[in-house]
Amino acid sequence: MHDDKFEIDERLSSESFKLIDLKLSRVLLMDNVLFPWLILIPRKQNLTEIIDLNTQERMILMEEISLLSDVLMKVFSPDKLNVAALGNIVPQLHVHIIARYKNDIAWPESTFGKAKKAYTTAERLDIMDALIKLLSAHQFDG
Amino acid sequence: MHDDKFEIDERLSSESFKLIDLKLSRVLLMDNVLFPWLILIPRKQNLTEIIDLNTQERMILMEEISLLSDVLMKVFSPDKLNVAALGNIVPQLHVHIIARYKNDIAWPESTFGKAKKAYTTAERLDIMDALIKLLSAHQFDG
């Protein structure tokens, strides 16, 4: 299902950290301490829209969106989740799953185009550890 | 699967027009001539997140997102689709599917919180007719 020639657009990889590969998608943590923010990127070349995936892949994408939603709820107990596939700036298909709080700096607006602040290394390693622990049962080994 | 007590939040219904009921969701047209903009609302009470749906319902939601994506591509030939479930302002679960152009007034930003301009009645009826024609093969009959 995945594609060995798959590469992540540099604009996504430069501001995020890889957490794990799921069956269809790579999971990234956005390097932004202001919002707990994951990105799913299906590991195939030349995808722009959800409908560029076939039916089976779309079902798996929905499962992976749900998995990341569950994990964000468990780790961060947010007030709301935001799920979005936009791609106006980086066309490579990617889905944002973001934990939102009623007292975060962008609420109730979306987080897109809002402030960013990098994690400290210690903060980031703590969060990556907690997330990878919950995601690793679903890790893709192939 | 749907729920007879289902009601749409007044903030969504007041700025949109009903197009059709699909198997899981009602389809609305946002009353905004600046962006071709559909909304899917699963017809059950007390939903806030995609993960409030069960697995089968989530699969149907993904099919309905894909159907609306296909229909927007056919009718409007946009440069990009934006798909998003945010709900920070109206928590009732709803999914935006928006046709974007590189020369629309919000590009490359998202359309959320941007300008709105109502359709004229003639414009709206034309668009509703074209959309309902393509969607009606998937209509839910009760």
PDB file of C-alpha atoms in Angstrom:
ATOM      1  CA  MET A   1       0.000   0.000   0.000  1.00  0.00           C
ATOM      2  CA  HIS A   2       2.770   2.431   0.818  1.00  0.00           C
ATOM      3  CA  ASP A   3       5.282   3.624  -1.702  1.00  0.00           C
ATOM      4  CA  ASP A   4       9.036   3.378  -1.155  1.00  0.00           C
ATOM      5  CA  LYS A   5       9.586   6.524  -3.203  1.00  0.00           C
ATOM      6  CA  PHE A   6       7.344   8.469  -0.839  1.00  0.00           C
ATOM      7  CA  GLU A   7       8.923  11.689   0.403  1.00  0.00           C
ATOM      8  CA  ILE A   8       7.552  14.367   2.669  1.00  0.00           C
ATOM      9  CA  ASP A   9       7.441  17.926   1.403  1.00  0.00           C
ATOM     10  CA  GLU A  10      10.277  19.868   2.969  1.00  0.00           C
ATOM     11  CA  ARG A  11       7.903  22.518   4.296  1.00  0.00           C
ATOM     12  CA  LEU A  12       6.203  19.852   6.432  1.00  0.00           C
ATOM     13  CA  SER A  13       9.300  17.936   7.516  1.00  0.00           C
ATOM     14  CA  SER A  14      11.236  21.078   8.479  1.00  0.00           C
ATOM     15  CA  GLU A  15       8.740  22.065  11.189  1.00  0.00           C
ATOM     16  CA  SER A  16       7.842  18.654  12.591  1.00  0.00           C
ATOM     17  CA  PHE A  17       9.210  15.431  14.075  1.00  0.00           C
ATOM     18  CA  LYS A  18       8.424  11.909  12.907  1.00  0.00           C
ATOM     19  CA  LEU A  19       6.579   9.819  15.486  1.00  0.00           C
ATOM     20  CA  ILE A  20       5.765   6.567  13.712  1.00  0.00           C
ATOM     21  CA  ASP A  21       4.534   4.908  10.506  1.00  0.00           C
ATOM     22  CA  LEU A  22       1.010   3.502  10.605  1.00  0.00           C
ATOM     23  CA  LYS A  23      -0.409   1.156   7.969  1.00  0.00           C
ATOM     24  CA  LEU A  24      -1.119   3.955   5.491  1.00  0.00           C
ATOM     25  CA  SER A  25       0.316   7.147   6.926  1.00  0.00           C
ATOM     26  CA  ARG A  26       3.354   8.632   8.617  1.00  0.00           C
ATOM     27  CA  VAL A  27       2.556  10.492  11.848  1.00  0.00           C
ATOM     28  CA  LEU A  28       4.353  13.775  12.553  1.00  0.00           C
ATOM     29  CA  LEU A  29       4.322  16.014  15.607  1.00  0.00           C
ATOM     30  CA  MET A  30       4.229  19.691  14.691  1.00  0.00           C
ATOM     31  CA  ASP A  31       6.990  21.573  16.488  1.00  0.00           C
ATOM     32  CA  ASN A  32       4.573  23.999  18.137  1.00  0.00           C
ATOM     33  CA  VAL A  33       4.187  23.982  21.890  1.00  0.00           C
ATOM     34  CA  LEU A  34       1.136  26.279  21.636  1.00  0.00           C
ATOM     35  CA  PHE A  35      -1.108  23.490  20.307  1.00  0.00           C
ATOM     36  CA  PRO A  36      -0.786  19.678  20.547  1.00  0.00           C
ATOM     37  CA  TRP A  37      -0.804  19.078  16.788  1.00  0.00           C
ATOM     38  CA  LEU A  38      -0.341  15.876  14.794  1.00  0.00           C
ATOM     39  CA  ILE A  39      -0.156  15.411  11.038  1.00  0.00           C
ATOM     40  CA  LEU A  40      -0.998  12.261   9.077  1.00  0.00           C
ATOM     41  CA  ILE A  41       0.653  11.874   5.679  1.00  0.00           C
ATOM     42  CA  PRO A  42      -0.370   8.868   3.541  1.00  0.00           C
ATOM     43  CA  ARG A  43       2.878   7.252   2.399  1.00  0.00           C
ATOM     44  CA  LYS A  44       2.273   7.352  -1.337  1.00  0.00           C
ATOM     45  CA  GLN A  45       3.570   9.676  -4.021  1.00  0.00           C
ATOM     46  CA  ASN A  46       1.554  12.273  -5.886  1.00  0.00           C
ATOM     47  CA  LEU A  47      -1.434  12.571  -3.568  1.00  0.00           C
ATOM     48  CA  THR A  48      -3.161  15.919  -3.213  1.00  0.00           C
ATOM     49  CA  GLU A  49      -6.760  15.202  -2.263  1.00  0.00           C
ATOM     50  CA  ILE A  50      -8.415  12.588  -0.038  1.00  0.00           C
ATOM     51  CA  ILE A  51     -10.183  11.395  -3.192  1.00  0.00           C
ATOM     52  CA  ASP A  52      -6.793  10.620  -4.759  1.00  0.00           C
ATOM     53  CA  LEU A  53      -6.792   7.617  -2.399  1.00  0.00           C
ATOM     54  CA  ASN A  54      -8.755   4.526  -3.368  1.00  0.00           C
ATOM     55  CA  THR A  55     -11.769   3.448  -1.312  1.00  0.00           C
ATOM     56  CA  GLN A  56      -9.825   1.038   0.870  1.00  0.00           C
ATOM     57  CA  GLU A  57      -7.103   3.591   1.581  1.00  0.00           C
ATOM     58  CA  ARG A  58      -9.726   6.188   2.497  1.00  0.00           C
ATOM     59  CA  MET A  59     -11.201   3.792   5.040  1.00  0.00           C
ATOM     60  CA  ILE A  60      -7.748   3.264   6.540  1.00  0.00           C
ATOM     61  CA  LEU A  61      -7.171   7.025   6.596  1.00  0.00           C
ATOM     62  CA  MET A  62     -10.408   7.420   8.558  1.00  0.00           C
ATOM     63  CA  GLU A  63      -9.227   4.742  11.021  1.00  0.00           C
ATOM     64  CA  GLU A  64      -5.907   6.540  11.404  1.00  0.00           C
ATOM     65  CA  ILE A  65      -7.636   9.915  11.934  1.00  0.00           C
ATOM     66  CA  SER A  66      -9.730   8.229  14.639  1.00  0.00           C
ATOM     67  CA  LEU A  67      -6.689   6.621  16.244  1.00  0.00           C
ATOM     68  CA  LEU A  68      -4.865   9.953  16.446  1.00  0.00           C
ATOM     69  CA  SER A  69      -8.020  11.602  17.783  1.00  0.00           C
ATOM     70  CA  ASP A  70      -8.269   8.980  20.539  1.00  0.00           C
ATOM     71  CA  VAL A  71      -4.596   9.378  21.392  1.00  0.00           C
ATOM     72  CA  LEU A  72      -4.803  13.189  21.596  1.00  0.00           C
ATOM     73  CA  MET A  73      -7.881  12.895  23.830  1.00  0.00           C
ATOM     74  CA  LYS A  74      -6.065  10.479  26.146  1.00  0.00           C
ATOM     75  CA  VAL A  75      -2.795  12.408  26.377  1.00  0.00           C
ATOM     76  CA  PHE A  76      -4.076  15.996  26.379  1.00  0.00           C
ATOM     77  CA  SER A  77      -7.786  15.924  27.435  1.00  0.00           C
ATOM     78  CA  PRO A  78      -8.617  18.837  25.113  1.00  0.00           C
ATOM     79  CA  ASP A  79     -11.950  20.653  24.898  1.00  0.00           C
ATOM     80  CA  LYS A  80     -12.227  20.005  21.151  1.00  0.00           C
ATOM     81  CA  LEU A  81     -10.448  18.345  18.260  1.00  0.00           C
ATOM     82  CA  ASN A  82      -9.864  20.016  14.905  1.00  0.00           C
ATOM     83  CA  VAL A  83      -9.418  17.728  11.895  1.00  0.00           C
ATOM     84  CA  ALA A  84      -8.528  19.261   8.541  1.00  0.00           C
ATOM     85  CA  ALA A  85      -7.063  18.473   5.120  1.00  0.00           C
ATOM     86  CA  LEU A  86      -6.394  21.849   3.496  1.00  0.00           C
ATOM     87  CA  GLY A  87      -3.200  21.814   1.411  1.00  0.00           C
ATOM     88  CA  ASN A  88      -3.447  25.312  -0.015  1.00  0.00           C
ATOM     89  CA  ILE A  89       0.198  26.018   0.775  1.00  0.00           C
ATOM     90  CA  VAL A  90       1.666  22.480   0.760  1.00  0.00           C
ATOM     91  CA  PRO A  91      -0.372  20.460  -1.742  1.00  0.00           C
ATOM     92  CA  GLN A  92       0.950  17.039  -0.627  1.00  0.00           C
ATOM     93  CA  LEU A  93      -2.008  15.306   1.046  1.00  0.00           C
ATOM     94  CA  HIS A  94      -1.769  15.708   4.813  1.00  0.00           C
ATOM     95  CA  VAL A  95      -4.375  15.726   7.559  1.00  0.00           C
ATOM     96  CA  HIS A  96      -4.071  17.905  10.658  1.00  0.00           C
ATOM     97  CA  ILE A  97      -5.411  16.563  13.964  1.00  0.00           C
ATOM     98  CA  ILE A  98      -5.155  19.278  16.583  1.00  0.00           C
ATOM     99  CA  ALA A  99      -6.103  19.328  20.270  1.00  0.00           C
ATOM    100  CA  ARG A 100      -7.819  22.600  21.164  1.00  0.00           C
ATOM    101  CA  TYR A 101      -8.534  24.279  24.476  1.00  0.00           C
ATOM    102  CA  LYS A 102     -10.987  27.064  25.185  1.00  0.00           C
ATOM    103  CA  ASN A 103      -8.068  29.021  26.652  1.00  0.00           C
ATOM    104  CA  ASP A 104      -5.544  28.424  23.870  1.00  0.00           C
ATOM    105  CA  ILE A 105      -4.270  31.512  22.082  1.00  0.00           C
ATOM    106  CA  ALA A 106      -6.253  30.996  18.878  1.00  0.00           C
ATOM    107  CA  TRP A 107      -9.623  29.841  20.297  1.00  0.00           C
ATOM    108  CA  PRO A 108     -12.259  29.837  18.813  1.00  0.00           C
ATOM    109  CA  GLU A 109     -10.496  30.497  15.532  1.00  0.00           C
ATOM    110  CA  SER A 110      -8.552  27.817  13.669  1.00  0.00           C
ATOM    111  CA  THR A 111      -4.835  27.408  14.379  1.00  0.00           C
ATOM    112  CA  PHE A 112      -3.810  27.788  10.749  1.00  0.00           C
ATOM    113  CA  GLY A 113      -1.565  30.748  10.167  1.00  0.00           C
ATOM    114  CA  LYS A 114      -1.466  31.473  13.911  1.00  0.00           C
ATOM    115  CA  ALA A 115       1.542  31.788  16.238  1.00  0.00           C
ATOM    116  CA  LYS A 116       4.163  29.056  16.524  1.00  0.00           C
ATOM    117  CA  LYS A 117       6.635  28.370  19.311  1.00  0.00           C
ATOM    118  CA  ALA A 118       9.068  25.463  19.187  1.00  0.00           C
ATOM    119  CA  TYR A 119       9.158  22.879  21.985  1.00  0.00           C
ATOM    120  CA  THR A 120      12.189  22.730  24.224  1.00  0.00           C
ATOM    121  CA  THR A 121      13.996  19.435  23.709  1.00  0.00           C
ATOM    122  CA  ALA A 122      12.851  18.165  27.110  1.00  0.00           C
ATOM    123  CA  GLU A 123       9.202  19.074  26.451  1.00  0.00           C
ATOM    124  CA  ARG A 124       9.312  17.501  23.028  1.00  0.00           C
ATOM    125  CA  LEU A 125      10.906  14.242  24.156  1.00  0.00           C
ATOM    126  CA  ASP A 126       8.322  13.862  26.935  1.00  0.00           C
ATOM    127  CA  ILE A 127       5.434  14.351  24.540  1.00  0.00           C
ATOM    128  CA  MET A 128       6.939  12.180  21.813  1.00  0.00           C
ATOM    129  CA  ASP A 129       7.463   9.424  24.353  1.00  0.00           C
ATOM    130  CA  ALA A 130       3.838   9.538  25.552  1.00  0.00           C
ATOM    131  CA  LEU A 131       2.469   9.617  22.000  1.00  0.00           C
ATOM    132  CA  ILE A 132       4.719   6.894  20.602  1.00  0.00           C
ATOM    133  CA  LYS A 133       3.817   4.651  23.544  1.00  0.00           C
ATOM    134  CA  LEU A 134       0.123   4.841  22.625  1.00  0.00           C
ATOM    135  CA  LEU A 135       0.669   4.682  18.863  1.00  0.00           C
ATOM    136  CA  SER A 136       3.194   1.858  18.801  1.00  0.00           C
ATOM    137  CA  ALA A 137       0.581  -0.883  19.080  1.00  0.00           C
ATOM    138  CA  HIS A 138      -0.493   0.293  15.627  1.00  0.00           C
ATOM    139  CA  GLN A 139       2.989   0.627  14.160  1.00  0.00           C
ATOM    140  CA  PHE A 140       3.580  -0.513  10.613  1.00  0.00           C
ATOM    141  CA  ASP A 141       6.494  -2.932  10.354  1.00  0.00           C
ATOM    142  CA  GLY A 142       6.698  -3.494   6.617  1.00  0.00           C
TER     143      GLY A 142
ATOM    144  CA  MET B   1     -28.693   4.921  11.664  1.00  0.00           C
ATOM    145  CA  HIS B   2     -30.135   8.443  11.651  1.00  0.00           C
ATOM    146  CA  ASP B   3     -32.055   9.888  14.535  1.00  0.00           C
ATOM    147  CA  ASP B   4     -35.524  11.411  14.172  1.00  0.00           C
ATOM    148  CA  LYS B   5     -34.802  13.855  16.958  1.00  0.00           C
ATOM    149  CA  PHE B   6     -31.826  15.191  15.033  1.00  0.00           C
ATOM    150  CA  GLU B   7     -31.816  18.971  14.720  1.00  0.00           C
ATOM    151  CA  ILE B   8     -29.313  21.292  13.138  1.00  0.00           C
ATOM    152  CA  ASP B   9     -27.777  24.029  15.244  1.00  0.00           C
ATOM    153  CA  GLU B  10     -29.433  27.317  14.388  1.00  0.00           C
ATOM    154  CA  ARG B  11     -26.068  28.962  13.636  1.00  0.00           C
ATOM    155  CA  LEU B  12     -25.537  26.461  10.816  1.00  0.00           C
ATOM    156  CA  SER B  13     -29.093  26.372   9.460  1.00  0.00           C
ATOM    157  CA  SER B  14     -29.454  30.164   9.428  1.00  0.00           C
ATOM    158  CA  GLU B  15     -26.636  30.653   6.921  1.00  0.00           C
ATOM    159  CA  SER B  16     -27.179  27.661   4.659  1.00  0.00           C
ATOM    160  CA  PHE B  17     -29.692  25.814   2.489  1.00  0.00           C
ATOM    161  CA  LYS B  18     -30.544  22.121   2.683  1.00  0.00           C
ATOM    162  CA  LEU B  19     -29.621  20.174  -0.439  1.00  0.00           C
ATOM    163  CA  ILE B  20     -30.351  16.551   0.392  1.00  0.00           C
ATOM    164  CA  ASP B  21     -30.137  13.782   3.007  1.00  0.00           C
ATOM    165  CA  LEU B  22     -27.534  11.084   2.345  1.00  0.00           C
ATOM    166  CA  LYS B  23     -27.403   7.783   4.219  1.00  0.00           C
ATOM    167  CA  LEU B  24     -25.715   9.291   7.284  1.00  0.00           C
ATOM    168  CA  SER B  25     -25.578  13.041   6.786  1.00  0.00           C
ATOM    169  CA  ARG B  26     -27.581  16.039   5.698  1.00  0.00           C
ATOM    170  CA  VAL B  27     -25.902  18.138   3.001  1.00  0.00           C
ATOM    171  CA  LEU B  28     -26.093  21.928   3.259  1.00  0.00           C
ATOM    172  CA  LEU B  29     -24.943  24.646   0.869  1.00  0.00           C
ATOM    173  CA  MET B  30     -23.358  27.575   2.688  1.00  0.00           C
ATOM    174  CA  ASP B  31     -24.938  30.819   1.588  1.00  0.00           C
ATOM    175  CA  ASN B  32     -21.642  32.332   0.469  1.00  0.00           C
ATOM    176  CA  VAL B  33     -21.083  33.116  -3.195  1.00  0.00           C
ATOM    177  CA  LEU B  34     -17.368  33.738  -2.526  1.00  0.00           C
ATOM    178  CA  PHE B  35     -16.596  30.034  -2.064  1.00  0.00           C
ATOM    179  CA  PRO B  36     -18.483  26.915  -3.260  1.00  0.00           C
ATOM    180  CA  TRP B  37     -18.945  25.444   0.221  1.00  0.00           C
ATOM    181  CA  LEU B  38     -20.836  22.337   1.356  1.00  0.00           C
ATOM    182  CA  ILE B  39     -21.414  21.061   4.879  1.00  0.00           C
ATOM    183  CA  LEU B  40     -22.105  17.461   5.923  1.00  0.00           C
ATOM    184  CA  ILE B  41     -23.958  16.970   9.201  1.00  0.00           C
ATOM    185  CA  PRO B  42     -24.419  13.380  10.441  1.00  0.00           C
ATOM    186  CA  ARG B  43     -28.112  13.068  11.330  1.00  0.00           C
ATOM    187  CA  LYS B  44     -27.744  11.955  14.935  1.00  0.00           C
ATOM    188  CA  GLN B  45     -28.065  13.852  18.203  1.00  0.00           C
ATOM    189  CA  ASN B  46     -25.247  14.768  20.537  1.00  0.00           C
ATOM    190  CA  LEU B  47     -22.300  14.360  18.189  1.00  0.00           C
ATOM    191  CA  THR B  48     -19.290  16.631  18.587  1.00  0.00           C
ATOM    192  CA  GLU B  49     -16.294  14.720  17.298  1.00  0.00           C
ATOM    193  CA  ILE B  50     -15.781  12.312  14.392  1.00  0.00           C
ATOM    194  CA  ILE B  51     -14.864   9.729  17.038  1.00  0.00           C
ATOM    195  CA  ASP B  52     -18.353  10.078  18.545  1.00  0.00           C
ATOM    196  CA  LEU B  53     -19.487   8.072  15.502  1.00  0.00           C
ATOM    197  CA  ASN B  54     -19.079   4.304  15.553  1.00  0.00           C
ATOM    198  CA  THR B  55     -16.694   2.625  13.122  1.00  0.00           C
ATOM    199  CA  GLN B  56     -19.344   1.885  10.511  1.00  0.00           C
ATOM    200  CA  GLU B  57     -20.681   5.442  10.636  1.00  0.00           C
ATOM    201  CA  ARG B  58     -17.160   6.831  10.256  1.00  0.00           C
ATOM    202  CA  MET B  59     -16.695   4.749   7.107  1.00  0.00           C
ATOM    203  CA  ILE B  60     -19.954   6.142   5.724  1.00  0.00           C
ATOM    204  CA  LEU B  61     -18.878   9.667   6.655  1.00  0.00           C
ATOM    205  CA  MET B  62     -15.671   9.139   4.674  1.00  0.00           C
ATOM    206  CA  GLU B  63     -17.739   7.929   1.680  1.00  0.00           C
ATOM    207  CA  GLU B  64     -19.943  11.001   1.954  1.00  0.00           C
ATOM    208  CA  ILE B  65     -16.923  13.338   2.203  1.00  0.00           C
ATOM    209  CA  SER B  66     -15.597  11.673  -0.956  1.00  0.00           C
ATOM    210  CA  LEU B  67     -18.944  11.957  -2.740  1.00  0.00           C
ATOM    211  CA  LEU B  68     -19.162  15.684  -2.001  1.00  0.00           C
ATOM    212  CA  SER B  69     -15.531  16.117  -3.039  1.00  0.00           C
ATOM    213  CA  ASP B  70     -16.249  14.439  -6.373  1.00  0.00           C
ATOM    214  CA  VAL B  71     -19.362  16.548  -6.908  1.00  0.00           C
ATOM    215  CA  LEU B  72     -17.553  19.828  -6.159  1.00  0.00           C
ATOM    216  CA  MET B  73     -14.755  18.834  -8.558  1.00  0.00           C
ATOM    217  CA  LYS B  74     -17.293  18.095 -11.303  1.00  0.00           C
ATOM    218  CA  VAL B  75     -19.408  21.214 -10.850  1.00  0.00           C
ATOM    219  CA  PHE B  76     -16.734  23.810 -10.003  1.00  0.00           C
ATOM    220  CA  SER B  77     -13.357  22.422 -11.249  1.00  0.00           C
ATOM    221  CA  PRO B  78     -11.499  24.016  -8.329  1.00  0.00           C
ATOM    222  CA  ASP B  79      -7.724  24.136  -7.849  1.00  0.00           C
ATOM    223  CA  LYS B  80      -7.978  22.503  -4.409  1.00  0.00           C
ATOM    224  CA  LEU B  81     -10.458  21.082  -1.946  1.00  0.00           C
ATOM    225  CA  ASN B  82     -10.460  21.931   1.741  1.00  0.00           C
ATOM    226  CA  VAL B  83     -12.013  19.369   4.108  1.00  0.00           C
ATOM    227  CA  ALA B  84     -12.361  20.232   7.781  1.00  0.00           C
ATOM    228  CA  ALA B  85     -14.203  19.306  10.970  1.00  0.00           C
ATOM    229  CA  LEU B  86     -13.475  22.113  13.429  1.00  0.00           C
ATOM    230  CA  GLY B  87     -16.507  22.908  15.613  1.00  0.00           C
ATOM    231  CA  ASN B  88     -14.876  25.468  17.873  1.00  0.00           C
ATOM    232  CA  ILE B  89     -17.827  27.832  17.495  1.00  0.00           C
ATOM    233  CA  VAL B  90     -20.650  25.378  16.699  1.00  0.00           C
ATOM    234  CA  PRO B  91     -19.809  22.117  18.488  1.00  0.00           C
ATOM    235  CA  GLN B  92     -22.388  20.002  16.613  1.00  0.00           C
ATOM    236  CA  LEU B  93     -20.343  17.658  14.386  1.00  0.00           C
ATOM    237  CA  HIS B  94     -20.180  19.071  10.870  1.00  0.00           C
ATOM    238  CA  VAL B  95     -17.664  18.666   8.071  1.00  0.00           C
ATOM    239  CA  HIS B  96     -16.835  21.475   5.658  1.00  0.00           C
ATOM    240  CA  ILE B  97     -15.997  20.577   2.047  1.00  0.00           C
ATOM    241  CA  ILE B  98     -14.937  23.717   0.208  1.00  0.00           C
ATOM    242  CA  ALA B  99     -13.849  24.290  -3.391  1.00  0.00           C
ATOM    243  CA  ARG B 100     -10.856  26.632  -3.503  1.00  0.00           C
ATOM    244  CA  TYR B 101      -9.308  28.635  -6.322  1.00  0.00           C
ATOM    245  CA  LYS B 102      -5.884  30.197  -6.440  1.00  0.00           C
ATOM    246  CA  ASN B 103      -7.590  33.496  -7.208  1.00  0.00           C
ATOM    247  CA  ASP B 104     -10.296  33.353  -4.515  1.00  0.00           C
ATOM    248  CA  ILE B 105     -10.235  36.116  -1.943  1.00  0.00           C
ATOM    249  CA  ALA B 106      -8.843  34.004   0.917  1.00  0.00           C
ATOM    250  CA  TRP B 107      -6.205  31.943  -0.947  1.00  0.00           C
ATOM    251  CA  PRO B 108      -3.909  30.464   0.342  1.00  0.00           C
ATOM    252  CA  GLU B 109      -5.423  30.930   3.782  1.00  0.00           C
ATOM    253  CA  SER B 110      -8.420  28.967   4.988  1.00  0.00           C
ATOM    254  CA  THR B 111     -11.922  30.355   4.420  1.00  0.00           C
ATOM    255  CA  PHE B 112     -12.885  30.200   8.096  1.00  0.00           C
ATOM    256  CA  GLY B 113     -13.707  33.584   9.516  1.00  0.00           C
ATOM    257  CA  LYS B 114     -13.258  35.212   6.105  1.00  0.00           C
ATOM    258  CA  ALA B 115     -15.707  37.342   4.111  1.00  0.00           C
ATOM    259  CA  LYS B 116     -19.229  36.154   3.287  1.00  0.00           C
ATOM    260  CA  LYS B 117     -21.585  37.300   0.562  1.00  0.00           C
ATOM    261  CA  ALA B 118     -25.027  35.767   0.086  1.00  0.00           C
ATOM    262  CA  TYR B 119     -26.043  34.276  -3.264  1.00  0.00           C
ATOM    263  CA  THR B 120     -28.720  35.996  -5.292  1.00  0.00           C
ATOM    264  CA  THR B 121     -31.772  33.753  -5.536  1.00  0.00           C
ATOM    265  CA  ALA B 122     -31.076  33.027  -9.202  1.00  0.00           C
ATOM    266  CA  GLU B 123     -27.445  32.109  -8.554  1.00  0.00           C
ATOM    267  CA  ARG B 124     -28.391  29.917  -5.638  1.00  0.00           C
ATOM    268  CA  LEU B 125     -31.143  28.037  -7.450  1.00  0.00           C
ATOM    269  CA  ASP B 126     -28.814  27.332 -10.375  1.00  0.00           C
ATOM    270  CA  ILE B 127     -26.136  25.927  -8.104  1.00  0.00           C
ATOM    271  CA  MET B 128     -28.561  23.973  -5.940  1.00  0.00           C
ATOM    272  CA  ASP B 129     -30.063  22.437  -9.062  1.00  0.00           C
ATOM    273  CA  ALA B 130     -26.678  21.327 -10.393  1.00  0.00           C
ATOM    274  CA  LEU B 131     -25.607  19.904  -7.026  1.00  0.00           C
ATOM    275  CA  ILE B 132     -28.865  18.125  -6.234  1.00  0.00           C
ATOM    276  CA  LYS B 133     -28.841  16.536  -9.691  1.00  0.00           C
ATOM    277  CA  LEU B 134     -25.462  14.912  -8.971  1.00  0.00           C
ATOM    278  CA  LEU B 135     -26.259  14.052  -5.361  1.00  0.00           C
ATOM    279  CA  SER B 136     -29.732  12.658  -5.857  1.00  0.00           C
ATOM    280  CA  ALA B 137     -28.530   9.229  -6.974  1.00  0.00           C
ATOM    281  CA  HIS B 138     -27.260   8.925  -3.393  1.00  0.00           C
ATOM    282  CA  GLN B 139     -30.358  10.310  -1.697  1.00  0.00           C
ATOM    283  CA  PHE B 140     -31.581   8.696   1.494  1.00  0.00           C
ATOM    284  CA  ASP B 141     -35.260   7.790   1.293  1.00  0.00           C
ATOM    285  CA  GLY B 142     -36.044   7.229   4.943  1.00  0.00           C
TER     286      GLY B 142
END
